Structure formats: C-alpha cells, structure tokens
Coordinates of C-alpha atoms and ligand atoms in Angstrom, one line a residue:
M1 CA 0.2 0.3 -0.2
K2 CA 1.4 3.3 -1.2
I3 CA 0.3 6.7 0.1
T4 CA -0.4 8.9 -3.6
R5 CA -2.2 12.2 -2.2
I6 CA -3.3 13.9 1.1
E7 CA -5.8 16.1 0.2
T8 CA -7.4 19.6 2.9
I9 CA -10.3 20.8 3.4
P10 CA -10.5 24.0 5.7
V11 CA -13.7 24.0 8.0
R12 CA -15.2 26.6 9.7
V13 CA -17.9 24.3 12.3
P14 CA -20.5 27.2 14.5
L15 CA -19.9 27.1 18.3
K16 CA -23.7 26.6 20.5
A17 CA -23.7 30.5 21.8
E18 CA -24.0 29.8 25.0
L19 CA -21.1 28.0 24.9
A20 CA -18.1 30.4 23.6
I21 CA -15.0 30.2 25.4
R22 CA -13.6 32.8 27.1
S23 CA -10.2 32.6 28.8
G24 CA -6.7 34.1 30.5
R25 CA -5.0 33.3 26.9
G26 CA -6.5 36.5 25.7
G27 CA -9.6 36.9 22.4
G28 CA -12.5 34.4 23.1
H29 CA -13.1 31.3 21.4
T30 CA -16.6 32.0 18.9
N31 CA -15.4 30.2 16.5
S32 CA -13.8 27.2 15.2
P33 CA -11.7 26.6 12.0
F34 CA -10.3 23.5 11.6
L35 CA -8.4 21.7 8.6
L36 CA -9.6 18.2 8.0
V37 CA -6.7 16.0 5.8
R38 CA -7.3 13.0 3.6
V39 CA -4.5 10.7 3.2
H40 CA -5.9 8.9 -0.2
T41 CA -3.4 5.3 -1.1
D42 CA -3.6 3.1 -3.7
A43 CA -5.7 0.5 -1.9
G44 CA -8.4 2.4 -2.2
V45 CA -8.6 3.3 1.7
A46 CA -7.7 6.8 3.1
G47 CA -7.5 7.7 6.5
I48 CA -8.8 11.0 7.5
G49 CA -7.3 13.7 10.2
E50 CA -8.0 17.4 11.6
A51 CA -5.7 19.8 12.9
S52 CA -7.6 22.3 15.2
C53 CA -6.5 25.8 14.1
T54 CA -5.3 27.7 17.2
P55 CA -3.5 30.3 16.1
R56 CA -3.3 31.7 19.7
W57 CA -1.7 27.8 20.6
S58 CA 0.7 27.3 18.1
G59 CA 1.0 29.8 15.3
E60 CA -1.0 27.9 12.5
D61 CA -3.9 28.0 10.9
Q62 CA -6.2 26.9 7.7
V63 CA -3.7 28.1 4.9
T64 CA -0.4 27.2 7.0
G65 CA -1.5 23.5 7.3
A66 CA -2.9 23.5 4.0
H67 CA 0.7 25.3 2.2
L68 CA 3.1 22.7 4.9
I69 CA 1.4 19.8 4.0
R70 CA 1.3 20.3 0.1
T71 CA 4.5 21.7 0.4
Y72 CA 6.1 19.6 2.9
L73 CA 4.3 16.3 3.9
E74 CA 2.9 15.5 0.4
P75 CA 6.3 15.2 -1.0
L76 CA 7.7 13.1 1.6
L77 CA 5.2 10.5 2.2
I78 CA 4.2 10.0 -1.1
G79 CA 5.2 6.4 -2.6
E80 CA 5.3 5.8 1.6
D81 CA 3.8 3.0 3.2
P82 CA 1.4 4.8 5.0
K83 CA 1.2 1.5 8.2
D84 CA 4.9 2.5 8.9
V85 CA 2.5 5.4 11.5
A86 CA 6.3 6.3 13.9
G87 CA 8.9 5.9 10.9
L88 CA 7.3 8.5 9.0
T89 CA 6.3 10.3 11.5
R90 CA 9.8 10.7 12.5
K91 CA 10.7 11.8 9.0
F92 CA 7.9 14.5 9.2
R93 CA 9.1 15.4 12.0
L94 CA 12.4 16.9 10.8
A95 CA 10.3 18.0 7.2
F96 CA 9.5 21.4 8.9
A97 CA 9.9 23.1 12.6
G98 CA 6.9 23.4 15.2
N99 CA 3.6 23.2 14.0
P100 CA 2.5 20.6 16.1
F101 CA -1.2 20.7 14.5
T102 CA -0.5 20.5 11.3
K103 CA 1.8 17.5 11.9
A104 CA -1.0 15.9 14.2
A105 CA -3.8 15.9 11.4
V106 CA -1.4 13.8 9.2
E107 CA -0.1 11.1 11.7
M108 CA -3.8 10.5 13.2
A109 CA -5.3 10.4 9.3
L110 CA -2.1 7.8 8.8
W111 CA -3.6 5.7 12.3
D112 CA -6.6 6.0 10.4
I113 CA -5.5 3.9 7.0
A114 CA -2.9 1.4 10.0
G115 CA -6.2 0.7 11.8
K116 CA -8.2 0.0 9.0
A117 CA -5.9 -2.1 6.8
A118 CA -5.0 -4.3 9.7
G119 CA -8.6 -4.7 10.8
K120 CA -7.8 -3.0 14.0
P121 CA -9.1 0.3 15.9
V122 CA -6.0 2.3 16.8
Y123 CA -6.1 1.7 20.2
E124 CA -5.9 -2.0 19.3
L125 CA -2.2 -0.6 17.1
I126 CA -0.8 1.5 19.7
G127 CA -1.0 -1.0 22.8
G128 CA -4.6 -2.4 23.4
R129 CA -6.9 -0.7 26.0
V130 CA -5.8 0.5 29.2
R131 CA -9.8 1.2 30.5
E132 CA -13.4 0.3 29.1
F133 CA -14.0 4.2 29.2
V134 CA -12.6 7.8 29.6
P135 CA -13.6 9.6 32.3
T136 CA -13.5 13.4 31.2
K137 CA -15.0 16.6 32.7
W138 CA -16.2 19.7 31.7
S139 CA -15.4 22.9 31.1
V140 CA -16.4 26.2 32.0
S141 CA -15.6 29.1 29.9
G142 CA -14.8 32.4 32.0
V143 CA -17.3 34.6 32.0
E144 CA -19.9 36.1 34.8
P145 CA -20.5 34.2 37.5
E146 CA -24.6 33.7 36.8
R147 CA -24.0 32.8 33.6
A148 CA -20.9 30.2 35.0
A149 CA -23.6 28.5 37.6
A150 CA -25.7 27.8 35.0
I151 CA -23.0 26.5 33.1
A152 CA -21.7 24.3 35.7
G153 CA -25.6 23.5 36.7
W154 CA -26.5 22.1 33.4
A155 CA -23.0 20.5 32.9
V156 CA -24.3 17.9 36.2
A157 CA -27.8 17.8 35.0
Q158 CA -25.3 16.4 31.7
G159 CA -24.3 14.0 34.1
F160 CA -20.9 15.1 34.2
R161 CA -19.3 14.7 37.3
A162 CA -15.7 16.9 37.5
M163 CA -15.2 20.0 35.7
K164 CA -12.6 23.1 35.7
V165 CA -13.3 26.4 35.5
K166 CA -11.9 29.0 33.3
V167 CA -10.0 31.3 35.9
G168 CA -6.9 33.2 35.1
I169 CA -8.9 36.5 33.8
D170 CA -9.0 39.3 37.1
P171 CA -8.3 37.4 40.4
D172 CA -11.9 38.5 42.1
G173 CA -13.3 38.0 38.8
D174 CA -11.9 34.4 38.8
V175 CA -13.1 34.0 43.2
A176 CA -16.7 35.7 42.3
R177 CA -17.1 32.8 39.2
V178 CA -15.9 29.7 41.1
R179 CA -17.3 30.6 44.3
A180 CA -20.8 30.8 42.3
V181 CA -20.0 27.6 40.3
R182 CA -19.3 25.8 43.6
A183 CA -22.6 26.4 45.0
A184 CA -24.3 25.7 41.8
I185 CA -22.5 22.3 41.6
G186 CA -22.2 20.9 45.0
P187 CA -19.4 19.9 47.1
A188 CA -19.4 16.1 45.2
V189 CA -18.3 17.7 42.3
K190 CA -14.8 17.1 41.3
L191 CA -13.5 21.1 40.9
G192 CA -10.6 22.1 38.9
V193 CA -9.9 25.4 38.1
D194 CA -7.9 26.8 34.4
A195 CA -5.8 30.3 34.1
N196 CA -3.8 29.5 31.1
G197 CA -1.3 31.4 31.5
G198 CA -3.0 34.2 33.1
W199 CA -2.1 35.3 36.1
S200 CA 1.4 36.4 37.4
R201 CA 3.0 35.1 40.4
E202 CA 2.3 37.4 42.8
V203 CA -1.7 37.0 41.6
A204 CA -1.2 33.1 41.2
A205 CA 0.1 32.8 44.9
A206 CA -2.6 35.3 46.1
T207 CA -6.0 33.6 43.6
I208 CA -5.0 30.3 44.6
G209 CA -5.2 30.9 48.1
R210 CA -8.5 32.5 48.0
L211 CA -9.9 29.5 45.8
G212 CA -9.5 27.3 48.5
E213 CA -11.9 27.6 50.5
F214 CA -14.3 25.7 47.4
G215 CA -12.4 22.4 47.1
I216 CA -10.7 22.6 44.4
Y217 CA -7.9 19.5 42.8
F218 CA -6.4 20.8 40.7
V219 CA -4.5 23.9 39.1
E220 CA -3.8 24.3 35.7
Q221 CA -1.2 26.4 33.8
P222 CA -1.4 29.3 36.2
L223 CA 1.6 31.0 34.8
A224 CA 3.0 32.5 31.3
P225 CA 4.0 28.9 29.3
E226 CA 7.7 30.4 29.1
D227 CA 7.7 30.5 33.4
G228 CA 8.9 27.5 34.3
V229 CA 11.3 28.3 36.8
H230 CA 8.5 30.4 38.5
L231 CA 6.0 28.0 37.9
S232 CA 8.6 25.4 40.1
E233 CA 9.0 27.9 42.6
L234 CA 4.7 29.0 42.9
R235 CA 4.4 25.2 42.9
K236 CA 6.2 24.5 46.7
T237 CA 4.0 27.5 47.8
V238 CA 0.7 25.5 46.8
Q239 CA -0.8 22.3 48.2
L240 CA -2.7 21.4 44.7
P241 CA -1.4 19.3 41.8
I242 CA -0.2 21.6 38.9
V243 CA -1.2 21.0 35.8
A244 CA 0.9 22.1 32.7
D245 CA -0.5 22.9 29.9
E246 CA 0.9 25.4 27.8
S247 CA 3.7 24.4 28.8
V248 CA 4.3 21.6 27.1
Y249 CA 4.1 20.5 23.9
T250 CA 7.0 18.9 23.6
L251 CA 8.8 15.3 25.1
Q252 CA 12.1 17.9 25.6
D253 CA 8.9 20.5 27.5
A254 CA 7.9 18.2 29.6
M255 CA 10.9 17.0 30.3
M256 CA 12.1 20.1 31.2
L257 CA 9.2 20.2 33.4
A258 CA 10.4 17.7 35.8
Q259 CA 13.1 18.7 35.8
L260 CA 12.5 22.0 37.5
G261 CA 10.0 19.6 39.6
A262 CA 6.7 22.8 37.7
A263 CA 4.1 20.4 37.2
D264 CA 2.2 17.2 39.2
V265 CA 0.3 16.4 35.8
F266 CA 0.9 17.4 32.0
S267 CA -2.1 18.7 30.3
I268 CA -1.2 16.1 26.9
Y269 CA -3.0 17.1 23.2
V270 CA -2.6 15.1 19.9
G271 CA -2.1 18.5 18.4
K272 CA -0.2 20.0 20.5
A273 CA 2.7 17.3 20.7
G274 CA 2.4 16.3 16.6
G275 CA 0.4 13.6 17.0
I276 CA -1.1 10.3 18.9
G277 CA 2.2 8.6 19.0
P278 CA 4.4 11.5 20.2
A279 CA 1.6 12.2 23.0
R280 CA 1.8 8.9 24.4
Q281 CA 5.8 9.6 24.5
I282 CA 5.1 12.0 26.8
A283 CA 2.9 10.3 28.7
E284 CA 5.3 6.8 28.5
F285 CA 8.4 9.8 30.1
A286 CA 5.1 11.0 32.7
Q287 CA 5.4 7.3 34.0
I288 CA 8.5 6.9 33.9
A289 CA 9.4 9.9 36.1
G290 CA 6.1 10.1 39.2
L291 CA 4.0 12.5 37.2
K292 CA 1.2 12.6 36.1
C293 CA -1.4 12.9 32.4
T294 CA -4.4 14.0 31.4
V295 CA -5.6 15.1 27.8
G296 CA -6.5 18.7 27.1
S297 CA -8.5 19.9 24.0
N298 CA -8.8 22.9 22.0
L299 CA -12.8 21.7 21.3
E300 CA -12.1 19.2 18.2
L301 CA -14.7 17.9 15.9
G302 CA -15.4 14.3 15.9
V303 CA -12.1 13.2 14.1
G304 CA -9.7 14.7 16.5
S305 CA -12.1 14.1 19.2
A306 CA -11.6 9.9 18.2
A307 CA -7.7 10.5 17.8
M308 CA -7.6 11.6 21.9
V309 CA -10.3 8.6 22.7
H310 CA -7.4 5.8 21.3
L311 CA -5.3 7.8 23.1
A312 CA -6.1 8.0 26.4
L313 CA -8.0 4.0 25.8
A314 CA -4.0 2.8 25.5
T315 CA -2.3 5.3 27.6
R316 CA -1.6 4.4 31.1
G317 CA 0.3 7.5 31.6
I318 CA -2.9 8.9 30.9
A319 CA -4.5 9.2 34.8
A320 CA -7.6 9.2 33.8
E321 CA -9.5 8.4 36.5
E322 CA -7.7 10.8 38.9
F323 CA -7.4 13.8 36.9
P324 CA -10.6 13.5 34.2
C325 CA -9.5 14.0 30.3
D326 CA -10.9 17.1 28.5
I327 CA -13.2 15.0 25.7
I328 CA -15.8 17.8 25.2
G329 CA -15.0 18.8 21.9
P330 CA -18.4 17.8 20.2
F331 CA -21.2 19.2 23.1
F332 CA -19.7 23.3 22.2
Y333 CA -20.8 22.6 18.6
E334 CA -23.8 22.8 16.2
D335 CA -23.4 20.1 14.6
D336 CA -20.4 17.9 12.9
I337 CA -18.2 16.6 10.2
V338 CA -18.4 13.3 10.7
Q339 CA -20.9 10.7 10.0
K340 CA -21.5 9.0 12.9
P341 CA -19.4 10.4 15.8
L342 CA -17.6 8.1 18.7
P343 CA -19.7 7.7 21.7
I344 CA -19.2 10.4 24.1
V345 CA -21.2 11.1 26.2
P346 CA -20.6 13.6 29.3
G347 CA -18.5 11.9 31.8
A348 CA -17.6 9.4 29.7
A349 CA -15.8 8.8 26.5
R350 CA -15.6 5.8 24.8
A351 CA -14.6 4.2 20.9
T352 CA -15.7 1.5 18.9
A353 CA -14.2 -2.0 17.8
T354 CA -14.4 -0.5 14.0
P355 CA -11.1 -0.3 12.7
G356 CA -9.1 2.8 12.2
L357 CA -10.9 6.4 14.4
G358 CA -13.9 4.7 13.8
V359 CA -15.9 7.6 12.2
E360 CA -15.6 8.5 8.9
L361 CA -16.5 12.0 7.1
D362 CA -19.6 13.3 6.2
D363 CA -19.1 14.8 2.7
E364 CA -22.6 16.5 2.7
K365 CA -21.7 17.7 5.8
V366 CA -17.9 19.3 4.7
E367 CA -19.2 21.2 1.7
R368 CA -21.6 22.7 4.3
Y369 CA -18.9 24.3 6.3
R370 CA -16.1 24.0 3.6
V371 CA -14.0 27.4 4.3
R372 CA -14.9 28.6 0.6
Ligands
MG401 MG1 -5.5 24.0 30.0

C-alpha cells in the first residue's frame, strides 16, 4: 500500500453561542476553524485527520497547514507505506520546525489507514486498551459568575461529575466565578481551575490561596508558558496539583518541567504533541518520572476527538480516573462533520471496535462547512 495524495479541506463549524469560551489566554473562542486532512492510498483506503487551527496556541491556521502539507509533507509521503506510522512521523517531524497541529492531523490519518488495513481500531495498534472508557470533565468558560453557574449546573444535569473553571482573567472575578460554580454544583463534583497562563506570579499565589475554600483539586497553567522556573517556585508553596498545559508541547518540554519540579500533571494533546505517537511518548516519560497526564482540548470535532479517545484508552500514563480528560469538543458545536461520532457522552468517552479511528467524514456536511 502506498500513499498517493493528501487532500486538505478547511472548515468552520459554528459553536453553540451559549457555550462560547472565554479564557485567560486572551481573546474569545467563538468560531472554530479546522483543517481536515484526507490521506489517499493506491489501495482505495483513505485515512482522515483534523487540525485545530488555533494561531494563539501554535501559530498555525488553515492556510499555513494546507501550505505546509502541500509543500513539504505530501512530497515526502507520496509513495510511502502509510502503515509505517512511527517511521513516517519521525521523518516528517524534521521536514519543518514546529507546527504540531498540522503534523498531528496527518499522523492521525496514517493511524486511521493503518487501523483500516489491519482491521483493528487504533487503540489496539498502539498497545491495546488499558481502560473501558475515558472519564471526562466539563470546562466552564470565563464568563460572569451567574452564567458560569448556570453552565456548570447544566453540565451536572447532563451527567458530568468533574469540571474545571476558566480563571486567569481578573482575580476578583475569578474568585466570584469559582464561588458561584461551587455553589451551583454542590460539594460532590470534582472542581479544578485553568488560568491559561493569565496570572502573574503574585496574583497566582494570592488567588490560589483565596480559591482554597471552594475545594478545588488542581490548578492548571497558573503562569505564562515560558515561566517554568517560577512555576516550580509556585508549586512549592501550593498544596494542590499543578497541571502544565501551554508549557508542554514536546517531550523535551515535559522533561524540562520534570527537571524543574514545576508540575504534577501534564495536559497532553494529540495536536500539541504532533500526533498520537508523540503524545504517548510524553505519557510514557511522565509515568517513568512519577508524574501524571491528562488529555486537554482545543474543542476538537469528531475526528480529532476520536484520536483523543484512542490515545487515552490505550495509554497507561494518562491518569484519566484521577484527572478526567477534556474530551468534550463535540458538545460545543451545532453540528459535526463526521457521519457517526464515537460514543462520547457527558463524563465518559468511548471508542467502538470499528477499524481505524472509527469515524468517517460526512461529505455533505463537509461541503456545508467548507471555507471557500
Ligand atoms: Mg488548559
């Protein structure tokens, strides 16, 4: 089997207005551009992938992704056997620097082909499942307290038993939002906070102290991504697990944070890491280093979400039972571009035994949401 062509399709799917995200990373998240990828082969089998186009995270968008794939990855991959996923990933990692979300879209499409060729779901190809389902948590946007409380209450009614609240916007507002959410969900729901790097050192220390009374179980990315040394200092003074998200894209980032003692948990993404395989390497390292992982999200559609489910089902270093994963993208959208999404329900994400990623593009919907 040989790769013959890589097709890229820019799409934009509307978010449900009531769930649009506001965070400490700046800006809002009100529309979601993605670049879909279809890797074609001479055997009539095609694999699909999805890149979250989040320039604030990685500098990538639909135009850069399509350009890099057409100019560098397609020439490198044409004629190659798509089933050699790890070998090809090593090869194209060096084709251009950075741009992990673009690389991840192609990598997951290769896994999709490899699974279809082997007649096995991707989780079986990457080591087999270590859990029946992936526990997930909800994410409450950094909106005003009353609205945050209403969203949190809705999430509990849907079945979520863990969630996080976006903070890092302004300290008093952050505290008011977390207080309102805790009041709305009661004491039994696990609650964490995610500052998306929006706090200064002083504000982080003071605000985490103020949040103590609301029974939070982790603090995610309290400081700017580059601030590993101070994150390590902050961690020594905080009694809660520190989750590193924007600070950890690569295995090298994870190793550096471990060396600094700057985090308890890594939030890994298929997109940030540049694929399912590279994300698993971070989780394997974390396990050896005595650290934990969860899976974070850029609110993926059905293809990206499927890649996350397979990763988390088959990766022991992902401590999903203790730190539920953010496999919640599909809940945020009016519609999806896959024919039949994986069974991702509130609080639990599952895969099926369908070969590959287990989802197929719905051509009619892809055309409806295509960016022209
Ligand atoms: Mg985060």
